[in-house]
Amino acid sequence: MTSMADEADTLLAQRVESSRQLGGNPELAMHGGGNTSVKVMREGRRVLHVKGSGWDLAVMEPQGMPGLWLDPLFEVKDGARLSDSEMVRFLRAHLLDASAPNPSVETLLHAYLPARFVDHGHASAVLALASRPEAEQREMLRALFGDGLVFLPYVFPGFDLSIEGARAAEAEPQAWGMWLAQHGLFTWGETAEESLTRFRDAVAACEAHLAARGAALMPPTARQGNEALEALVPHLHAALPGLAFTDARGADPLAALSGRAGMAEAVSRGTVTPDHVIRIKPWPLILAPGTDAAGIRAALAGFGAAYERYFQDHSDGTQIMLDTLPRVAFVPGAGVIGLGRSASEASINADLAEQNLRVAASAEALGGYQPLPRPEQFLIEYWELEQAKLRK
């Protein structure tokens, strides 16, 4: 006879495996983005296991999905708004294991959705369509998915998203997923396979929709540089001692895409999903191929000055300004270069820069790439939870 604990552990194991499948495909979720959950019974009480902060779905382990007592989480559903710091403290107070990592900032939304399994990711094809006007997104969703996907206009991640998402899902109980404008996709189901299959099928439908309209996503390219990018690397190293690592991406299709008219301006409008801005800032450093050392120093000075203006224009006086250095160099006609404090960070930043370019190009082909406006980008980059790390 199977015990309650055995059944819970089996469901958690299924959740871990399907999380790896979601996170292992960068076209569905990339570099720690996205989150997953499962609801189980332990000691006669409902428990939510959800992705822990800092964990990457691609390498998920059971300890990366902390458990929380589920029923107490509903205490704040219809109450006063919690700040994100208050929400984190509230969630930690209901952990089964006090030493577990912080639960995802979207834990409450996972808790309030009624299905056993929930998947969330930032799929490239979804982002290309989610970066278009809301009316167009709604029309597309009705045509592709009927009433299967709830549409949620952009809401700031964390507590606000959890509450608004829960309300939207309750109003459409027939839905099996939720589309978040300028953000990503949620799907859910009673089994791990059902939820993940719904996610994959929705992304495939989005890919087909883009292709049918002449806006197909360029596939990811080989991780390789080219002569034009490599010529810039020594000058970047000399000018950016705090960012000593680079990762150049200039395979032929990507290089050509970066050289399309208007693409440098398009990627400078902002990142394709809110998570990215925390890693790679709202816009890249633009460098022409063949820029010499003096030209790079001048471009960096211009980038820093523009970043300081951005901070001054949007800060309410309580934020601590981050460094003013770029995390990506965009080289029209040659590709992109990820910049970082480690080889891993540079590689991640290059991956995100490539996805940003591919998604922005697809949205441009549909009629125009429309990411979050600058004030919203600033709020994400200077999120309370990220600022708390600096104050420590």
XYZ file of C-alpha atoms in Angstrom:
392
model
C 0.000 0.000 0.000
C 1.378 3.409 -1.003
C 1.698 5.903 1.824
C 0.805 9.575 1.571
C 4.495 10.487 1.797
C 5.418 8.056 -0.979
C 2.735 9.467 -3.254
C 3.875 13.029 -2.552
C 7.493 12.131 -3.308
C 6.452 10.419 -6.542
C 4.570 13.523 -7.680
C 7.533 15.720 -6.720
C 9.865 13.467 -8.735
C 7.563 13.827 -11.738
C 7.585 17.587 -11.231
C 11.385 17.663 -11.099
C 11.715 15.640 -14.304
C 9.215 17.704 -16.307
C 10.806 20.906 -14.969
C 14.118 19.754 -16.430
C 12.420 19.137 -19.756
C 10.957 22.640 -19.761
C 14.160 24.340 -18.642
C 16.350 22.163 -20.861
C 14.893 23.753 -24.003
C 16.085 27.383 -24.230
C 13.278 28.123 -26.678
C 10.829 27.481 -23.797
C 12.710 28.811 -20.741
C 16.212 30.213 -20.449
C 18.786 30.614 -17.678
C 16.700 30.387 -14.551
C 13.679 32.068 -16.102
C 10.269 30.536 -15.506
C 9.020 28.447 -12.608
C 7.038 25.272 -11.957
C 5.033 23.763 -9.088
C 3.068 20.748 -7.869
C 0.465 20.373 -5.110
C 0.664 17.267 -2.890
C -0.551 15.968 0.473
C 1.838 15.618 3.425
C 0.861 14.781 6.996
C -2.780 15.132 6.014
C -2.301 18.724 4.822
C -2.003 20.308 1.395
C 1.522 21.294 0.372
C 2.801 23.335 -2.576
C 6.255 22.520 -3.945
C 7.490 25.384 -6.131
C 10.760 26.357 -7.777
C 13.164 27.991 -5.365
C 14.782 31.332 -6.092
C 18.167 30.917 -7.755
C 17.451 27.464 -9.141
C 17.541 26.743 -12.868
C 14.760 24.513 -14.191
C 17.239 22.769 -16.503
C 19.118 21.272 -13.550
C 16.270 21.016 -11.059
C 16.561 18.720 -8.015
C 13.954 17.998 -5.316
C 15.705 20.336 -2.865
C 15.253 23.121 -5.411
C 11.482 22.938 -4.979
C 10.798 23.996 -1.379
C 7.487 22.931 0.146
C 5.005 25.349 1.716
C 1.817 24.642 3.644
C -0.738 25.577 1.020
C -3.889 26.569 2.906
C -2.304 29.420 4.954
C -1.206 31.074 1.716
C -4.828 31.978 0.999
C -4.862 34.302 4.041
C -3.461 37.164 1.945
C -5.391 36.506 -1.259
C -8.150 39.022 -0.524
C -6.340 41.180 2.006
C -4.141 44.252 1.936
C -1.384 44.455 -0.655
C 1.975 43.085 0.481
C 5.249 44.620 -0.584
C 7.592 42.099 -2.140
C 9.755 42.007 0.996
C 6.656 41.390 3.103
C 5.586 38.664 0.679
C 8.953 36.918 0.930
C 8.760 36.953 4.740
C 5.171 35.654 4.593
C 6.173 32.796 2.291
C 9.180 31.847 4.405
C 6.964 31.682 7.482
C 5.033 28.828 5.843
C 7.946 26.730 4.597
C 8.058 23.115 5.736
C 11.843 23.461 6.040
C 13.092 26.773 7.412
C 16.483 26.226 5.740
C 14.972 25.891 2.246
C 15.635 28.513 -0.450
C 13.217 31.377 -0.914
C 10.211 30.268 -2.961
C 9.654 31.867 -6.379
C 8.237 35.394 -6.381
C 5.260 33.952 -8.285
C 4.549 31.317 -5.604
C 1.175 32.777 -4.680
C -0.085 32.534 -8.257
C 0.987 28.883 -8.363
C -0.843 28.381 -5.068
C -4.086 29.994 -6.197
C -4.333 28.184 -9.545
C -6.456 25.076 -8.852
C -4.570 22.532 -11.000
C -2.071 20.131 -9.464
C 0.805 20.965 -11.869
C 1.679 24.463 -13.149
C 4.377 25.444 -15.687
C 5.637 28.952 -16.514
C 8.260 29.978 -19.048
C 9.396 32.717 -21.395
C 9.235 30.946 -24.757
C 10.746 32.832 -27.690
C 7.697 32.470 -29.966
C 5.383 33.607 -27.159
C 7.545 36.664 -26.489
C 7.518 37.705 -30.142
C 3.712 37.779 -30.091
C 3.476 39.163 -26.541
C 5.514 42.185 -27.692
C 2.712 43.405 -29.931
C -0.294 45.661 -29.047
C -2.764 44.132 -26.576
C -5.706 44.190 -29.000
C -3.674 42.216 -31.510
C -2.629 39.718 -28.827
C -6.233 39.146 -27.757
C -7.383 38.563 -31.336
C -4.540 36.127 -31.956
C -5.288 34.179 -28.758
C -8.953 33.782 -29.658
C -8.038 32.550 -33.143
C -5.405 30.067 -31.954
C -6.714 28.878 -28.586
C -10.388 29.822 -28.288
C -11.131 30.231 -24.585
C -8.251 27.992 -23.521
C -5.875 30.799 -22.552
C -6.689 33.632 -20.155
C -5.250 36.953 -21.341
C -3.584 39.076 -18.656
C -2.368 42.587 -19.504
C 1.093 43.346 -18.154
C 1.234 43.303 -14.355
C 4.398 43.791 -12.304
C 5.773 40.383 -11.205
C 5.430 39.267 -7.608
C 2.443 39.917 -5.387
C 0.500 42.043 -7.884
C 0.841 39.465 -10.656
C -0.209 36.665 -8.307
C -3.407 38.418 -7.244
C -4.418 39.687 -10.689
C -3.552 36.369 -12.310
C -5.607 34.430 -9.771
C -8.615 36.681 -10.336
C -8.340 36.361 -14.112
C -8.112 32.551 -13.908
C -11.108 32.338 -11.564
C -13.184 34.328 -14.060
C -12.401 31.785 -16.805
C -12.484 28.346 -15.149
C -12.479 26.551 -18.511
C -8.941 27.789 -19.293
C -5.868 25.570 -19.182
C -3.333 28.382 -19.378
C -2.625 32.097 -19.072
C -0.958 34.484 -21.505
C 0.968 37.324 -19.873
C 1.487 40.348 -22.135
C 5.158 41.386 -22.410
C 6.086 38.504 -20.115
C 5.394 34.846 -20.968
C 3.069 31.856 -20.652
C 1.525 29.723 -17.872
C -0.095 26.342 -18.439
C -1.504 23.847 -15.958
C -2.927 20.343 -15.709
C -3.623 17.415 -13.424
C -0.463 15.574 -14.483
C 3.060 16.771 -15.189
C 2.765 15.510 -18.756
C -0.540 17.293 -19.353
C 0.743 20.668 -18.174
C 4.041 20.442 -20.081
C 2.347 19.169 -23.246
C -0.039 22.108 -23.152
C 2.917 24.457 -22.847
C 4.771 22.869 -25.765
C 1.656 22.753 -27.946
C 0.893 26.418 -27.287
C 4.442 27.403 -28.251
C 4.266 25.289 -31.408
C 1.028 27.053 -32.377
C 2.728 30.427 -31.854
C 5.699 29.357 -33.989
C 3.368 28.286 -36.802
C 1.428 31.556 -36.515
C 4.643 33.581 -36.887
C 5.830 31.521 -39.842
C 2.477 31.874 -41.632
C 2.816 35.660 -41.414
C 6.373 35.905 -42.682
C 7.733 36.511 -39.194
C 9.277 33.115 -38.410
C 11.847 33.113 -35.631
C 15.389 32.571 -36.803
C 16.609 29.370 -35.085
C 19.319 29.696 -32.419
C 22.793 29.746 -33.958
C 26.093 28.052 -33.193
C 28.011 29.673 -30.353
C 30.859 31.109 -32.376
C 32.393 34.474 -33.055
C 33.775 35.993 -36.236
C 36.688 38.164 -37.275
C 34.846 41.455 -36.844
C 33.742 40.636 -33.293
C 37.086 39.177 -32.241
C 38.823 42.378 -33.354
C 36.728 44.315 -30.826
C 37.297 41.971 -27.881
C 40.802 43.175 -26.828
C 39.628 46.792 -26.824
C 36.584 45.859 -24.716
C 38.797 44.001 -22.232
C 41.058 47.031 -21.916
C 38.182 49.461 -21.488
C 36.091 47.280 -19.141
C 38.418 45.803 -16.483
C 35.401 45.111 -14.266
C 33.887 42.931 -16.995
C 36.861 40.830 -17.948
C 35.006 38.080 -19.794
C 33.393 38.144 -23.224
C 31.374 35.724 -25.343
C 31.122 36.656 -29.027
C 28.235 35.337 -31.155
C 28.528 35.957 -34.876
C 27.486 32.882 -36.844
C 26.322 33.871 -40.331
C 22.536 33.955 -39.754
C 22.854 35.969 -36.536
C 25.388 38.369 -38.017
C 23.107 39.018 -40.975
C 20.105 39.537 -38.714
C 22.010 42.075 -36.627
C 22.739 44.024 -39.796
C 19.112 44.451 -40.847
C 18.001 48.067 -41.077
C 16.615 49.310 -37.781
C 17.590 46.317 -35.651
C 20.085 48.203 -33.485
C 17.351 50.684 -32.614
C 14.791 47.911 -32.067
C 16.852 45.957 -29.526
C 17.624 49.238 -27.769
C 13.915 49.713 -26.943
C 14.143 47.140 -24.150
C 14.330 43.446 -23.339
C 11.818 40.875 -24.559
C 10.756 39.780 -21.065
C 11.139 41.546 -17.702
C 13.641 39.045 -16.266
C 16.269 39.897 -18.873
C 16.655 43.543 -17.880
C 18.120 42.545 -14.514
C 20.947 40.741 -16.299
C 21.613 42.776 -19.452
C 20.192 46.268 -18.754
C 17.530 47.907 -20.921
C 19.726 48.465 -23.991
C 23.095 47.304 -25.367
C 26.268 49.164 -26.229
C 26.160 49.793 -30.003
C 29.522 49.458 -31.760
C 30.270 49.633 -35.466
C 32.565 46.900 -36.829
C 36.156 48.100 -36.818
C 35.712 50.538 -33.916
C 39.154 51.251 -32.434
C 40.120 51.575 -28.764
C 39.405 55.306 -28.643
C 36.029 54.795 -30.293
C 35.076 52.123 -27.776
C 36.045 54.378 -24.864
C 33.894 57.148 -26.336
C 30.963 54.761 -26.854
C 31.251 53.562 -23.264
C 31.267 57.137 -21.987
C 28.108 57.797 -23.973
C 26.483 54.640 -22.652
C 27.315 55.596 -19.068
C 25.954 59.109 -19.479
C 22.733 57.785 -21.016
C 22.349 55.280 -18.194
C 22.778 58.002 -15.564
C 20.064 60.077 -17.298
C 17.812 57.003 -17.358
C 18.314 56.551 -13.625
C 17.709 60.222 -12.839
C 14.607 60.339 -15.041
C 12.926 57.378 -13.321
C 14.272 57.162 -9.756
C 12.046 58.367 -6.918
C 15.114 59.049 -4.803
C 15.051 55.817 -2.817
C 16.970 53.566 -5.233
C 20.684 52.884 -5.257
C 22.087 53.299 -8.777
C 23.625 50.183 -10.270
C 26.884 50.333 -12.215
C 26.693 52.149 -15.546
C 28.494 49.500 -17.619
C 26.824 47.618 -20.492
C 26.363 43.846 -20.412
C 25.978 43.381 -24.156
C 27.743 44.886 -27.171
C 25.594 44.927 -30.323
C 27.627 45.108 -33.537
C 25.430 45.663 -36.615
C 26.321 43.214 -39.356
C 28.608 41.194 -37.088
C 26.516 39.955 -34.119
C 26.577 40.383 -30.352
C 29.105 40.084 -27.526
C 28.123 39.112 -23.995
C 30.081 40.945 -21.280
C 30.445 39.617 -17.745
C 32.393 39.274 -14.525
C 32.831 35.569 -15.226
C 32.831 33.302 -18.259
C 29.437 31.941 -17.206
C 27.917 35.408 -16.862
C 29.255 36.489 -20.251
C 27.830 33.338 -21.849
C 24.406 33.863 -20.261
C 24.356 37.492 -21.365
C 25.248 36.465 -24.916
C 22.435 33.900 -24.916
C 19.938 36.528 -23.776
C 21.230 39.050 -26.311
C 20.791 36.532 -29.122
C 17.247 35.696 -27.984
C 16.444 39.419 -27.694
C 17.605 40.003 -31.267
C 15.739 37.010 -32.705
C 12.488 37.840 -30.887
C 12.656 41.569 -31.658
C 13.263 40.807 -35.356
C 10.216 38.524 -35.457
C 8.018 41.135 -33.760
C 9.329 43.801 -36.139
C 8.286 41.624 -39.078
C 4.757 41.513 -37.621
C 4.540 45.283 -37.501
C 6.837 46.459 -34.727
C 8.578 45.314 -31.554
C 6.872 46.870 -28.508
C 8.565 45.909 -25.215
C 7.701 47.404 -21.845
C 8.042 51.200 -21.735
C 11.164 52.580 -20.058
C 9.468 53.400 -16.710
C 8.363 49.766 -16.335
C 11.794 48.509 -17.353
C 13.284 50.700 -14.634
C 10.912 49.300 -11.995
C 12.021 45.775 -12.862
C 15.738 46.599 -12.982
C 15.434 48.406 -9.633
C 13.036 45.900 -8.086
C 12.764 46.056 -4.304
C 14.104 42.500 -3.980
C 17.128 43.235 -6.163
C 17.845 46.472 -4.277
C 17.683 44.569 -0.985
C 20.665 42.503 -2.152
C 22.666 45.699 -2.691
C 21.778 47.092 0.728
C 23.044 43.908 2.364
